[in-house]
Coordinates of C-alpha atoms in Angstrom, one line a residue:
M1 CA -41.8 -16.2 123.4
Q2 CA -41.8 -14.7 126.9
T3 CA -43.6 -11.4 127.2
P4 CA -41.3 -8.7 128.7
D5 CA -42.5 -6.8 131.8
L6 CA -42.7 -3.3 130.4
S7 CA -43.7 -1.8 133.8
K8 CA -40.3 -2.9 135.1
L9 CA -38.5 -1.9 132.0
Y10 CA -39.8 1.7 132.1
S11 CA -39.9 2.4 135.8
D12 CA -38.5 5.7 137.0
E13 CA -36.0 4.0 139.3
D14 CA -34.3 2.1 136.5
E15 CA -31.3 4.1 135.5
R16 CA -31.1 2.2 132.3
E17 CA -34.4 3.6 131.0
A18 CA -34.6 5.5 127.7
S19 CA -34.7 8.9 129.5
G20 CA -31.1 8.4 130.6
I21 CA -29.6 8.3 127.1
E22 CA -27.7 11.4 126.2
A23 CA -28.3 13.0 122.8
S24 CA -24.6 12.9 122.0
G25 CA -24.7 9.1 122.3
N26 CA -21.7 9.1 124.7
R27 CA -21.1 6.0 126.7
A28 CA -21.9 5.9 130.4
N29 CA -19.1 6.6 132.9
E30 CA -17.3 3.2 133.1
D31 CA -16.4 3.8 136.8
T32 CA -20.1 4.0 137.8
N33 CA -21.5 1.8 135.0
L34 CA -24.5 4.1 135.0
I35 CA -25.9 6.2 132.1
R36 CA -25.8 9.9 133.0
R37 CA -28.9 12.0 132.9
P38 CA -28.7 15.4 131.1
A39 CA -29.0 18.5 133.2
P40 CA -32.6 19.6 133.5
L41 CA -32.1 22.8 131.4
E42 CA -30.0 21.1 128.7
A43 CA -31.9 21.1 125.4
A44 CA -31.7 17.8 123.6
R45 CA -30.0 17.9 120.2
A46 CA -30.6 15.3 117.6
G47 CA -27.8 14.5 115.2
A48 CA -28.1 13.1 111.7
Q49 CA -27.8 9.5 113.0
D50 CA -29.9 9.9 116.1
Q51 CA -33.5 8.7 116.5
V52 CA -35.9 10.9 118.3
L53 CA -38.6 8.9 120.1
V54 CA -41.7 9.5 122.1
M55 CA -42.7 6.5 124.3
V56 CA -46.2 6.0 125.8
L57 CA -45.9 5.2 129.5
H58 CA -49.6 4.7 130.4
G59 CA -52.7 3.1 129.0
A60 CA -53.4 0.4 126.3
D61 CA -50.4 1.5 124.2
A62 CA -47.9 1.6 127.1
G63 CA -44.5 0.8 125.7
R64 CA -45.4 2.0 122.2
V65 CA -42.8 4.3 120.6
F66 CA -43.2 6.9 117.8
R67 CA -40.3 8.0 115.7
I68 CA -40.4 11.8 115.4
G69 CA -39.3 13.8 112.3
K70 CA -39.4 17.5 111.9
Q71 CA -42.7 17.9 113.8
A72 CA -45.4 15.8 115.4
T73 CA -48.8 16.6 117.0
F74 CA -50.2 15.0 120.1
G75 CA -54.0 14.6 120.0
R76 CA -57.2 12.6 120.4
E77 CA -57.7 12.6 116.6
R78 CA -56.5 9.5 114.9
S79 CA -54.9 11.7 112.2
A80 CA -52.4 13.0 114.8
E81 CA -48.9 11.7 114.5
I82 CA -49.0 10.7 118.1
P83 CA -52.7 9.7 118.7
L84 CA -53.8 9.3 122.4
D85 CA -57.3 7.9 122.7
D86 CA -58.4 9.7 125.9
T87 CA -61.4 12.0 126.3
A88 CA -59.3 14.3 128.5
V89 CA -56.8 14.9 125.6
S90 CA -57.8 17.6 123.2
R91 CA -58.2 16.8 119.5
E92 CA -55.0 18.8 118.8
H93 CA -53.4 19.0 122.2
A94 CA -49.7 19.9 121.8
K95 CA -47.0 20.0 119.1
L96 CA -43.4 19.1 118.8
T97 CA -41.2 21.0 116.3
R98 CA -37.5 20.7 115.5
D99 CA -35.3 23.7 114.7
S100 CA -32.3 23.8 112.3
Q101 CA -29.9 22.8 115.1
G102 CA -31.8 19.6 115.9
R103 CA -33.4 20.9 119.1
Y104 CA -37.1 20.2 119.9
T105 CA -39.7 22.6 121.2
L106 CA -43.0 21.6 122.7
T107 CA -46.0 23.9 122.3
D108 CA -49.4 23.6 123.9
L109 CA -52.2 24.1 121.3
G110 CA -54.7 25.6 123.6
S111 CA -55.7 22.3 125.2
S112 CA -58.5 22.1 127.7
N113 CA -56.6 20.2 130.3
G114 CA -53.1 21.4 129.9
T115 CA -49.7 20.1 129.0
F116 CA -47.0 19.5 131.7
V117 CA -43.2 18.9 131.3
D118 CA -41.6 17.2 134.3
G119 CA -44.5 18.3 136.5
T120 CA -44.6 21.9 135.4
R121 CA -47.5 23.3 133.4
L122 CA -46.5 24.5 130.0
E123 CA -47.4 28.2 129.7
A124 CA -45.1 29.0 126.7
P125 CA -43.2 27.0 124.1
M126 CA -40.4 25.0 125.8
R127 CA -37.3 23.3 124.5
L128 CA -37.2 19.8 125.7
A129 CA -34.3 18.1 127.5
N130 CA -33.5 14.5 126.7
G131 CA -35.7 12.2 128.8
A132 CA -38.4 14.9 129.4
R133 CA -41.6 13.5 130.9
I134 CA -44.6 15.0 129.2
Q135 CA -48.1 14.8 130.6
L136 CA -51.1 15.6 128.5
G137 CA -54.3 16.1 130.5
P138 CA -54.7 14.3 133.8
T139 CA -53.5 10.8 132.9
Q140 CA -51.7 10.5 129.6
V141 CA -47.9 10.4 130.1
V142 CA -45.1 10.0 127.5
R143 CA -41.4 10.3 127.5
F144 CA -39.3 12.2 124.9
F145 CA -35.8 11.0 124.3
V146 CA -33.0 10.6 121.8
T147 CA -31.2 7.4 121.0
D148 CA -29.6 5.5 118.2
A149 CA -31.2 3.3 115.5
V150 CA -30.4 0.0 117.2
E151 CA -31.9 0.9 120.5
A152 CA -35.0 2.5 118.8
Q153 CA -35.6 -0.8 117.0
L154 CA -35.2 -2.7 120.2
Y155 CA -38.0 -0.7 121.9
E156 CA -40.2 -1.3 118.9
Q157 CA -39.6 -5.0 119.0
M158 CA -40.3 -5.2 122.8
F159 CA -43.7 -3.4 122.2
L160 CA -44.5 -5.9 119.5
A161 CA -43.5 -8.8 121.7
S162 CA -45.8 -7.6 124.5
T163 CA -48.8 -7.1 122.2
R164 CA -48.5 -9.9 119.5
D165 CA -49.4 -13.6 119.5
P166 CA -46.0 -15.3 118.7
L167 CA -47.6 -18.0 116.6
T168 CA -49.8 -16.0 114.2
Q169 CA -48.4 -12.5 114.7
S170 CA -51.9 -11.2 115.3
Y171 CA -52.5 -9.1 118.4
N172 CA -52.9 -11.0 121.7
R173 CA -56.0 -11.1 123.9
R174 CA -54.7 -8.5 126.4
Y175 CA -54.1 -5.9 123.7
F176 CA -57.5 -6.7 122.1
Q177 CA -59.3 -6.2 125.3
D178 CA -57.7 -2.8 125.9
R179 CA -58.4 -1.7 122.3
L180 CA -62.0 -3.0 122.5
A181 CA -62.8 -0.7 125.4
A182 CA -61.1 2.2 123.6
E183 CA -63.0 1.6 120.4
I184 CA -66.3 1.5 122.2
A185 CA -65.5 4.8 123.9
Y186 CA -64.6 6.3 120.5
S187 CA -67.9 5.0 119.1
Q188 CA -69.9 6.6 121.9
R189 CA -68.2 10.0 121.5
H190 CA -68.5 10.2 117.7
K191 CA -71.7 8.3 117.2
A192 CA -69.9 5.9 114.8
P193 CA -70.6 2.2 114.6
V194 CA -68.1 -0.5 115.5
S195 CA -68.5 -4.2 114.9
L196 CA -66.9 -7.3 116.4
L197 CA -66.4 -10.6 114.5
L198 CA -65.6 -13.7 116.5
L199 CA -64.3 -16.7 114.5
D200 CA -63.6 -20.2 115.7
V201 CA -61.9 -23.0 113.8
D202 CA -64.3 -25.9 113.3
H203 CA -63.2 -29.4 114.7
F204 CA -59.8 -28.1 115.6
K205 CA -59.3 -30.8 118.2
Q206 CA -59.8 -33.4 115.5
V207 CA -57.1 -31.7 113.4
N208 CA -54.7 -31.9 116.3
D209 CA -55.6 -35.5 117.0
Q210 CA -55.4 -36.7 113.4
Y211 CA -52.4 -34.6 112.1
G212 CA -50.5 -33.5 115.2
H213 CA -50.0 -30.2 116.8
L214 CA -47.5 -28.9 114.3
I215 CA -50.1 -29.2 111.6
G216 CA -52.6 -27.6 114.0
D217 CA -50.2 -24.6 114.3
E218 CA -50.1 -24.4 110.5
V219 CA -53.9 -24.3 110.4
L220 CA -54.0 -21.4 112.8
R221 CA -51.4 -19.5 110.7
H222 CA -53.4 -20.3 107.6
V223 CA -56.5 -18.9 109.1
A224 CA -54.6 -15.8 110.3
R225 CA -53.2 -15.1 106.8
S226 CA -56.6 -15.6 105.2
V227 CA -58.2 -13.1 107.6
E228 CA -55.5 -10.5 107.2
S229 CA -55.8 -10.6 103.4
L230 CA -59.4 -9.4 103.6
I231 CA -59.4 -6.8 106.3
R232 CA -58.3 -3.1 106.3
A233 CA -55.2 -1.7 107.8
E234 CA -57.2 0.1 110.5
D235 CA -59.1 -3.0 111.6
L236 CA -57.7 -4.9 114.6
F237 CA -57.2 -8.7 114.3
A238 CA -56.3 -10.7 117.4
R239 CA -56.1 -14.3 118.6
V240 CA -58.2 -14.4 121.7
G241 CA -58.2 -18.1 122.5
G242 CA -56.7 -21.4 121.4
E243 CA -58.4 -21.5 118.0
E244 CA -60.6 -18.4 118.4
F245 CA -59.9 -15.1 116.7
A246 CA -61.5 -11.6 116.8
V247 CA -61.8 -8.8 114.2
L248 CA -62.7 -5.4 115.4
V249 CA -63.9 -3.1 112.6
R250 CA -64.4 0.6 112.8
G251 CA -67.2 2.5 111.1
I252 CA -68.9 -0.6 109.9
P253 CA -72.6 -1.3 110.7
N254 CA -73.9 -4.8 111.3
D255 CA -75.0 -5.7 107.8
H256 CA -71.6 -4.8 106.4
A257 CA -69.8 -6.6 109.2
V258 CA -71.8 -9.8 108.5
H259 CA -70.9 -9.5 104.8
L260 CA -67.2 -9.3 105.8
A261 CA -67.5 -12.3 108.1
E262 CA -69.1 -14.3 105.2
R263 CA -66.2 -13.3 102.9
I264 CA -63.7 -14.5 105.4
R265 CA -65.6 -17.8 106.0
V266 CA -65.9 -18.5 102.3
E267 CA -62.2 -17.7 101.7
I268 CA -61.1 -20.1 104.4
A269 CA -63.5 -22.9 103.3
S270 CA -62.4 -22.7 99.7
S271 CA -58.6 -22.8 100.3
S272 CA -57.4 -26.1 101.5
L273 CA -54.1 -26.2 103.5
R274 CA -51.5 -28.4 101.9
T275 CA -48.6 -29.4 104.2
G276 CA -46.3 -32.2 103.5
G277 CA -48.3 -35.1 102.0
D278 CA -51.5 -34.0 103.7
T279 CA -54.4 -31.8 102.6
V280 CA -56.4 -30.3 105.4
N281 CA -59.8 -28.8 104.8
V282 CA -60.4 -25.9 107.2
T283 CA -63.6 -24.1 108.0
V284 CA -64.6 -21.5 110.6
S285 CA -67.8 -20.5 112.3
C286 CA -68.5 -16.7 112.8
G287 CA -70.5 -14.6 115.3
V288 CA -71.0 -10.9 114.6
A289 CA -72.2 -8.1 116.9
S290 CA -72.3 -4.3 116.5
F291 CA -72.5 -1.2 118.6
P292 CA -74.7 0.8 119.1
F293 CA -77.0 -2.0 120.0
E294 CA -80.5 -2.3 118.5
E295 CA -81.8 -2.8 122.1
E296 CA -80.6 -1.1 125.2
R297 CA -78.3 -3.2 127.4
K298 CA -77.5 -2.5 131.1
T299 CA -74.1 -4.1 131.1
D300 CA -70.8 -2.5 130.1
P301 CA -70.8 -2.0 126.3
S302 CA -67.4 -3.8 125.9
E303 CA -68.6 -6.8 127.7
A304 CA -72.0 -6.7 126.0
I305 CA -70.7 -6.7 122.5
Y306 CA -68.3 -9.5 123.2
S307 CA -71.0 -11.6 124.9
L308 CA -73.4 -11.0 122.0
A309 CA -70.9 -12.0 119.4
D310 CA -69.9 -15.0 121.4
A311 CA -73.6 -16.1 121.8
R312 CA -74.0 -15.8 118.0
L313 CA -70.8 -17.8 117.5
Y314 CA -72.2 -20.5 119.7
R315 CA -75.4 -20.6 117.6
A316 CA -73.3 -20.9 114.4
K317 CA -71.6 -23.9 116.0
T318 CA -74.8 -25.6 117.2
E319 CA -76.5 -25.0 113.9
G320 CA -74.0 -27.0 111.9
R321 CA -70.7 -25.0 111.8
N322 CA -69.1 -23.3 108.8
R323 CA -71.6 -20.5 108.9
T324 CA -72.1 -16.9 110.1
V325 CA -74.7 -15.7 112.5
G326 CA -75.1 -11.9 112.8
R327 CA -78.6 -11.4 114.3

């Protein structure tokens, strides 16, 4: 599957962007074949069949859309309806509310770095126009707009296509790298542990050589299903290489992370893959690292935790495979 270029899709110059969709759902003028923008002072109204969305335009989650109901809070806290992992965003930064006529009002919640709508700082609650560009703090930018259910689903699918591995449906390497940096920053702010598990399928080249690449693909999907059955919803699972996977777990110290890696390893080793007339025995090797580190490291924490987990994965391979190394 070809990953769409979200930067082109959501550029300001593109008149087909979400911000140009009128709340009424009317078609564009057929003579100009362009979607008309609402007047700047026109408040967006959401009808019963409309979908109200906020799209992130910057950062690791660029392209992600949130469906908005009667209200939604922007904030750094993960409990916020629209979480923005940025130290310059307040824990509860701003709030969207809908009135009885389907109009939305944005209110700043006393944020440290301010809320801006189309370049103007928000000094009092403001009704939002369709396509309003909202800036929270110095760098976080989102767009508010109203569309229909079909188009809302399309935006969601495009974000998934840009962040997911098409074979296993786990996250892809680019998204994992962005989230790893964000999780380390969160760990530093809140003094909370975060652990990284790296898993590599043992003798994967031999599987491809003996059974063919189609069976090799089934092995990767089998490993992905096994991992996802054992991790929490808040954990991040990604395919970071040909036969290498990563699990990023929040709030879990090293000894608990090693225990999780062992559960995953045992689950995969004890469940043979049956495909056609063949039975394929699959095992994985695991390397585990956690932050904060036991010893001070001078390199970037994101790079350091990955390098440490990778070194331990290499040890697991050289010491016989089908094992976990966490120290």
